[in-house]
Amino acid sequence: MALLEINDLSVAVNEKRILQGITLSIGEGETHVLMGPNGAGKSTLGLSLMGSPGYVRESGTILFDGQDLTELSADKRAKAGIFLSFQNPIEVPGVSLSSFIRNAIHEQTGQPVKLFSYQKKLAAAMELLSMDPSYADRDLNVGFSGGEKKKAEILQMLLLQPRLAILDETDSGLDVDAVRTVSQGVEAYQESRNGALLIITHSTRILESLHVDRVHILVKGRIVRTGDASLIEEINRNGFEQFIQDGDR
């Protein structure tokens, strides 16, 4: 049985249909990539899977580990083991990065989080991501650069250890070194948890050092092609034009 099963999913935002009949499945430990041109609906799919308000399911089902998520709120989906890394992480004044993650772990597990053990894991993950340790005590994302915000998202993923992580344009706006560092964090997640990944991107930079099982091309709200990792090289050579033409048919 697949970990995530999306069947004929159509989603509207502000009464406009964005996703049209999306069907795909992700197995335990698999890494899937969702690519496509800007405005294709990639982020809409990620937010819909997370249960974000305003994304109205018109038809179809979303099953996670056999459980129907259709009526579940975002917090319950998170407790079930789904994590979404935001394209534009928000600032949360008054709550430190360390406290935010520790509270999130508590909410997810329902168990007390032992401080010493947590601090040790936090320090190791921050070192992996080349983050200044002082960021742990700073207000979440307040005054962070774009790169540090993205690293903070990956830091949360490493410590929360979700069963499925959805990374939405995590590499956008990052320089080459930051992309490499973020990729190392994603690799560490894959290895430590054997976690499943859905990487949403229109670039291929973050994928260069990652094992990829399946690639899905989204155009105008529809998946127009699914294949193995060789699709990434095809996009590198030819761009999305061929797939955009497929989406017009």
GROMACS .gro file of C-alpha atoms in nm:
model
  249
    1MET     CA    1   0.000   0.000   0.000
    2ALA     CA    2   0.128   0.347  -0.089
    3LEU     CA    3   0.202   0.594   0.189
    4LEU     CA    4   0.029   0.876   0.000
    5GLU     CA    5  -0.245   0.818  -0.257
    6ILE     CA    6  -0.398   1.106  -0.450
    7ASN     CA    7  -0.693   1.004  -0.665
    8ASP     CA    8  -0.855   1.234  -0.924
    9LEU     CA    9  -0.801   1.544  -0.710
   10SER     CA   10  -0.942   1.876  -0.833
   11VAL     CA   11  -0.893   2.192  -0.625
   12ALA     CA   12  -1.023   2.546  -0.659
   13VAL     CA   13  -0.894   2.872  -0.510
   14ASN     CA   14  -1.126   3.173  -0.501
   15GLU     CA   15  -1.377   2.971  -0.704
   16LYS     CA   16  -1.123   2.915  -0.982
   17ARG     CA   17  -1.019   2.557  -1.051
   18ILE     CA   18  -0.639   2.525  -1.029
   19LEU     CA   19  -0.581   2.147  -1.010
   20GLN     CA   20  -0.760   1.914  -1.248
   21GLY     CA   21  -0.781   1.543  -1.181
   22ILE     CA   22  -0.443   1.487  -1.013
   23THR     CA   23  -0.360   1.121  -0.951
   24LEU     CA   24  -0.030   0.997  -0.807
   25SER     CA   25   0.101   0.776  -0.529
   26ILE     CA   26   0.416   0.787  -0.317
   27GLY     CA   27   0.553   0.483  -0.140
   28GLU     CA   28   0.733   0.469   0.194
   29GLY     CA   29   1.086   0.602   0.154
   30GLU     CA   30   1.037   0.722  -0.204
   31THR     CA   31   1.141   1.061  -0.340
   32HIS     CA   32   0.908   1.214  -0.598
   33VAL     CA   33   0.963   1.543  -0.777
   34LEU     CA   34   0.686   1.770  -0.904
   35MET     CA   35   0.810   2.009  -1.172
   36GLY     CA   36   0.654   2.251  -1.413
   37PRO     CA   37   0.654   2.614  -1.527
   38ASN     CA   38   0.552   2.900  -1.301
   39GLY     CA   39   0.177   2.912  -1.240
   40ALA     CA   40   0.125   2.542  -1.312
   41GLY     CA   41  -0.034   2.475  -0.971
   42LYS     CA   42   0.262   2.308  -0.799
   43SER     CA   43   0.234   2.503  -0.473
   44THR     CA   44  -0.143   2.460  -0.479
   45LEU     CA   45  -0.095   2.083  -0.465
   46GLY     CA   46   0.140   2.109  -0.167
   47LEU     CA   47  -0.093   2.339   0.024
   48SER     CA   48  -0.393   2.122  -0.061
   49LEU     CA   49  -0.218   1.812   0.074
   50MET     CA   50  -0.144   2.003   0.395
   51GLY     CA   51  -0.509   2.113   0.429
   52SER     CA   52  -0.446   2.488   0.408
   53PRO     CA   53  -0.763   2.698   0.432
   54GLY     CA   54  -0.888   2.847   0.107
   55TYR     CA   55  -0.791   2.546  -0.105
   56VAL     CA   56  -1.127   2.388  -0.180
   57ARG     CA   57  -1.139   2.024  -0.287
   58GLU     CA   58  -1.395   1.994  -0.564
   59SER     CA   59  -1.347   1.621  -0.620
   60GLY     CA   60  -1.112   1.333  -0.549
   61THR     CA   61  -0.951   1.184  -0.240
   62ILE     CA   62  -0.624   1.206  -0.047
   63LEU     CA   63  -0.524   0.897   0.151
   64PHE     CA   64  -0.227   0.892   0.387
   65ASP     CA   65  -0.124   0.553   0.523
   66GLY     CA   66  -0.475   0.434   0.432
   67GLN     CA   67  -0.647   0.718   0.621
   68ASP     CA   68  -0.876   0.958   0.433
   69LEU     CA   69  -0.746   1.310   0.498
   70THR     CA   70  -1.031   1.487   0.321
   71GLU     CA   71  -1.196   1.630   0.632
   72LEU     CA   72  -0.885   1.667   0.849
   73SER     CA   73  -0.747   2.009   0.944
   74ALA     CA   74  -0.385   2.106   0.881
   75ASP     CA   75  -0.278   2.042   1.241
   76LYS     CA   76  -0.422   1.691   1.236
   77ARG     CA   77  -0.245   1.618   0.907
   78ALA     CA   78   0.078   1.736   1.068
   79LYS     CA   79   0.022   1.503   1.363
   80ALA     CA   80  -0.037   1.220   1.117
   81GLY     CA   81   0.318   1.276   0.991
   82ILE     CA   82   0.300   1.525   0.701
   83PHE     CA   83   0.535   1.824   0.689
   84LEU     CA   84   0.524   2.118   0.448
   85SER     CA   85   0.823   2.346   0.395
   86PHE     CA   86   0.686   2.682   0.285
   87GLN     CA   87   0.806   2.867  -0.023
   88ASN     CA   88   0.797   3.194   0.174
   89PRO     CA   89   0.834   3.112   0.546
   90ILE     CA   90   0.653   3.355   0.774
   91GLU     CA   91   0.806   3.548   1.062
   92VAL     CA   92   0.684   3.471   1.416
   93PRO     CA   93   0.791   3.746   1.660
   94GLY     CA   94   0.815   3.648   2.025
   95VAL     CA   95   0.878   3.276   1.964
   96SER     CA   96   1.233   3.151   1.930
   97LEU     CA   97   1.329   2.901   1.663
   98SER     CA   98   1.430   2.650   1.931
   99SER     CA   99   1.106   2.686   2.128
  100PHE     CA  100   0.893   2.665   1.813
  101ILE     CA  101   1.047   2.335   1.706
  102ARG     CA  102   1.041   2.188   2.057
  103ASN     CA  103   0.671   2.273   2.094
  104ALA     CA  104   0.600   2.130   1.749
  105ILE     CA  105   0.764   1.801   1.847
  106HIS     CA  106   0.556   1.792   2.166
  107GLU     CA  107   0.234   1.856   1.971
  108GLN     CA  108   0.325   1.588   1.718
  109THR     CA  109   0.418   1.316   1.966
  110GLY     CA  110   0.213   1.412   2.271
  111GLN     CA  111   0.520   1.332   2.481
  112PRO     CA  112   0.745   1.561   2.690
  113VAL     CA  113   1.059   1.669   2.505
  114LYS     CA  114   1.365   1.623   2.724
  115LEU     CA  115   1.564   1.944   2.708
  116PHE     CA  116   1.920   1.808   2.709
  117SER     CA  117   1.852   1.547   2.441
  118TYR     CA  118   1.664   1.801   2.230
  119GLN     CA  119   1.938   2.062   2.253
  120LYS     CA  120   2.196   1.804   2.147
  121LYS     CA  121   1.993   1.703   1.840
  122LEU     CA  122   1.923   2.068   1.757
  123ALA     CA  123   2.292   2.161   1.771
  124ALA     CA  124   2.389   1.866   1.548
  125ALA     CA  125   2.125   1.952   1.288
  126MET     CA  126   2.225   2.320   1.288
  127GLU     CA  127   2.587   2.223   1.236
  128LEU     CA  128   2.489   2.003   0.941
  129LEU     CA  129   2.309   2.301   0.786
  130SER     CA  130   2.596   2.544   0.864
  131MET     CA  131   2.362   2.755   1.078
  132ASP     CA  132   2.501   2.991   1.340
  133PRO     CA  133   2.398   2.843   1.679
  134SER     CA  134   2.273   3.186   1.789
  135TYR     CA  135   1.979   3.150   1.549
  136ALA     CA  136   1.826   2.894   1.786
  137ASP     CA  137   1.745   3.171   2.034
  138ARG     CA  138   1.629   3.427   1.778
  139ASP     CA  139   1.263   3.486   1.699
  140LEU     CA  140   1.149   3.248   1.425
  141ASN     CA  141   1.253   3.389   1.086
  142VAL     CA  142   1.260   3.748   1.218
  143GLY     CA  143   1.554   3.920   1.050
  144PHE     CA  144   1.662   3.595   0.884
  145SER     CA  145   1.797   3.613   0.531
  146GLY     CA  146   1.613   3.419   0.264
  147GLY     CA  147   1.872   3.144   0.284
  148GLU     CA  148   1.852   3.118   0.664
  149LYS     CA  149   1.472   3.097   0.646
  150LYS     CA  150   1.499   2.802   0.409
  151LYS     CA  151   1.759   2.637   0.632
  152ALA     CA  152   1.527   2.686   0.931
  153GLU     CA  153   1.255   2.498   0.740
  154ILE     CA  154   1.490   2.205   0.673
  155LEU     CA  155   1.599   2.217   1.038
  156GLN     CA  156   1.237   2.169   1.143
  157MET     CA  157   1.205   1.874   0.906
  158LEU     CA  158   1.518   1.707   1.045
  159LEU     CA  159   1.397   1.735   1.404
  160LEU     CA  160   1.029   1.657   1.346
  161GLN     CA  161   1.114   1.352   1.132
  162PRO     CA  162   0.781   1.340   0.945
  163ARG     CA  163   0.680   1.034   0.744
  164LEU     CA  164   0.623   1.256   0.439
  165ALA     CA  165   0.798   1.588   0.377
  166ILE     CA  166   0.669   1.825   0.108
  167LEU     CA  167   0.934   2.079   0.008
  168ASP     CA  168   0.786   2.371  -0.182
  169GLU     CA  169   1.046   2.560  -0.389
  170THR     CA  170   1.300   2.520  -0.109
  171ASP     CA  171   1.583   2.613  -0.346
  172SER     CA  172   1.428   2.931  -0.484
  173GLY     CA  173   1.636   3.243  -0.424
  174LEU     CA  174   1.934   3.049  -0.286
  175ASP     CA  175   2.292   3.077  -0.406
  176VAL     CA  176   2.489   2.769  -0.510
  177ASP     CA  177   2.645   2.712  -0.166
  178ALA     CA  178   2.310   2.742   0.014
  179VAL     CA  179   2.146   2.498  -0.228
  180ARG     CA  180   2.425   2.249  -0.161
  181THR     CA  181   2.378   2.286   0.216
  182VAL     CA  182   2.002   2.244   0.194
  183SER     CA  183   2.052   1.935  -0.024
  184GLN     CA  184   2.274   1.786   0.248
  185GLY     CA  185   1.989   1.835   0.496
  186VAL     CA  186   1.744   1.665   0.262
  187GLU     CA  187   1.986   1.374   0.216
  188ALA     CA  188   2.020   1.341   0.594
  189TYR     CA  189   1.641   1.322   0.626
  190GLN     CA  190   1.625   1.050   0.360
  191GLU     CA  191   1.892   0.844   0.534
  192SER     CA  192   1.784   0.884   0.895
  193ARG     CA  193   1.414   0.823   0.856
  194ASN     CA  194   1.388   0.657   0.517
  195GLY     CA  195   1.129   0.931   0.484
  196ALA     CA  196   0.918   0.995   0.177
  197LEU     CA  197   0.962   1.322  -0.008
  198LEU     CA  198   0.762   1.529  -0.253
  199ILE     CA  199   0.995   1.799  -0.384
  200ILE     CA  200   0.814   2.080  -0.564
  201THR     CA  201   1.042   2.287  -0.786
  202HIS     CA  202   1.082   2.446  -1.128
  203SER     CA  203   1.462   2.422  -1.102
  204THR     CA  204   1.684   2.114  -1.097
  205ARG     CA  205   1.966   2.245  -0.877
  206ILE     CA  206   1.847   2.092  -0.550
  207LEU     CA  207   1.805   1.754  -0.721
  208GLU     CA  208   2.164   1.711  -0.839
  209SER     CA  209   2.284   1.507  -0.540
  210LEU     CA  210   1.955   1.339  -0.448
  211HIS     CA  211   1.821   0.998  -0.544
  212VAL     CA  212   1.490   1.051  -0.724
  213ASP     CA  213   1.238   0.771  -0.785
  214ARG     CA  214   0.970   0.946  -0.992
  215VAL     CA  215   0.924   1.280  -1.166
  216HIS     CA  216   0.585   1.434  -1.243
  217ILE     CA  217   0.540   1.727  -1.483
  218LEU     CA  218   0.250   1.959  -1.397
  219VAL     CA  219   0.116   2.201  -1.658
  220LYS     CA  220  -0.201   2.409  -1.619
  221GLY     CA  221  -0.315   2.203  -1.323
  222ARG     CA  222  -0.274   1.864  -1.488
  223ILE     CA  223   0.003   1.604  -1.474
  224VAL     CA  224   0.108   1.569  -1.838
  225ARG     CA  225   0.402   1.331  -1.793
  226THR     CA  226   0.538   1.094  -1.528
  227GLY     CA  227   0.870   0.916  -1.554
  228ASP     CA  228   1.195   0.829  -1.384
  229ALA     CA  229   1.487   1.061  -1.303
  230SER     CA  230   1.582   1.083  -1.671
  231LEU     CA  231   1.299   1.335  -1.708
  232ILE     CA  232   1.513   1.581  -1.511
  233GLU     CA  233   1.787   1.566  -1.774
  234GLU     CA  234   1.527   1.612  -2.047
  235ILE     CA  235   1.409   1.930  -1.877
  236ASN     CA  236   1.767   2.051  -1.839
  237ARG     CA  237   1.819   2.006  -2.213
  238ASN     CA  238   1.489   2.128  -2.351
  239GLY     CA  239   1.305   2.321  -2.080
  240PHE     CA  240   0.929   2.294  -2.028
  241GLU     CA  241   0.812   2.402  -2.375
  242GLN     CA  242   0.732   2.050  -2.497
  243PHE     CA  243   0.530   1.981  -2.183
  244ILE     CA  244   0.344   2.311  -2.211
  245GLN     CA  245   0.240   2.205  -2.560
  246ASP     CA  246   0.124   1.871  -2.419
  247GLY     CA  247  -0.085   2.061  -2.164
  248ASP     CA  248  -0.259   2.255  -2.442
  249ARG     CA  249  -0.384   1.936  -2.607
   0.00000   0.00000   0.00000
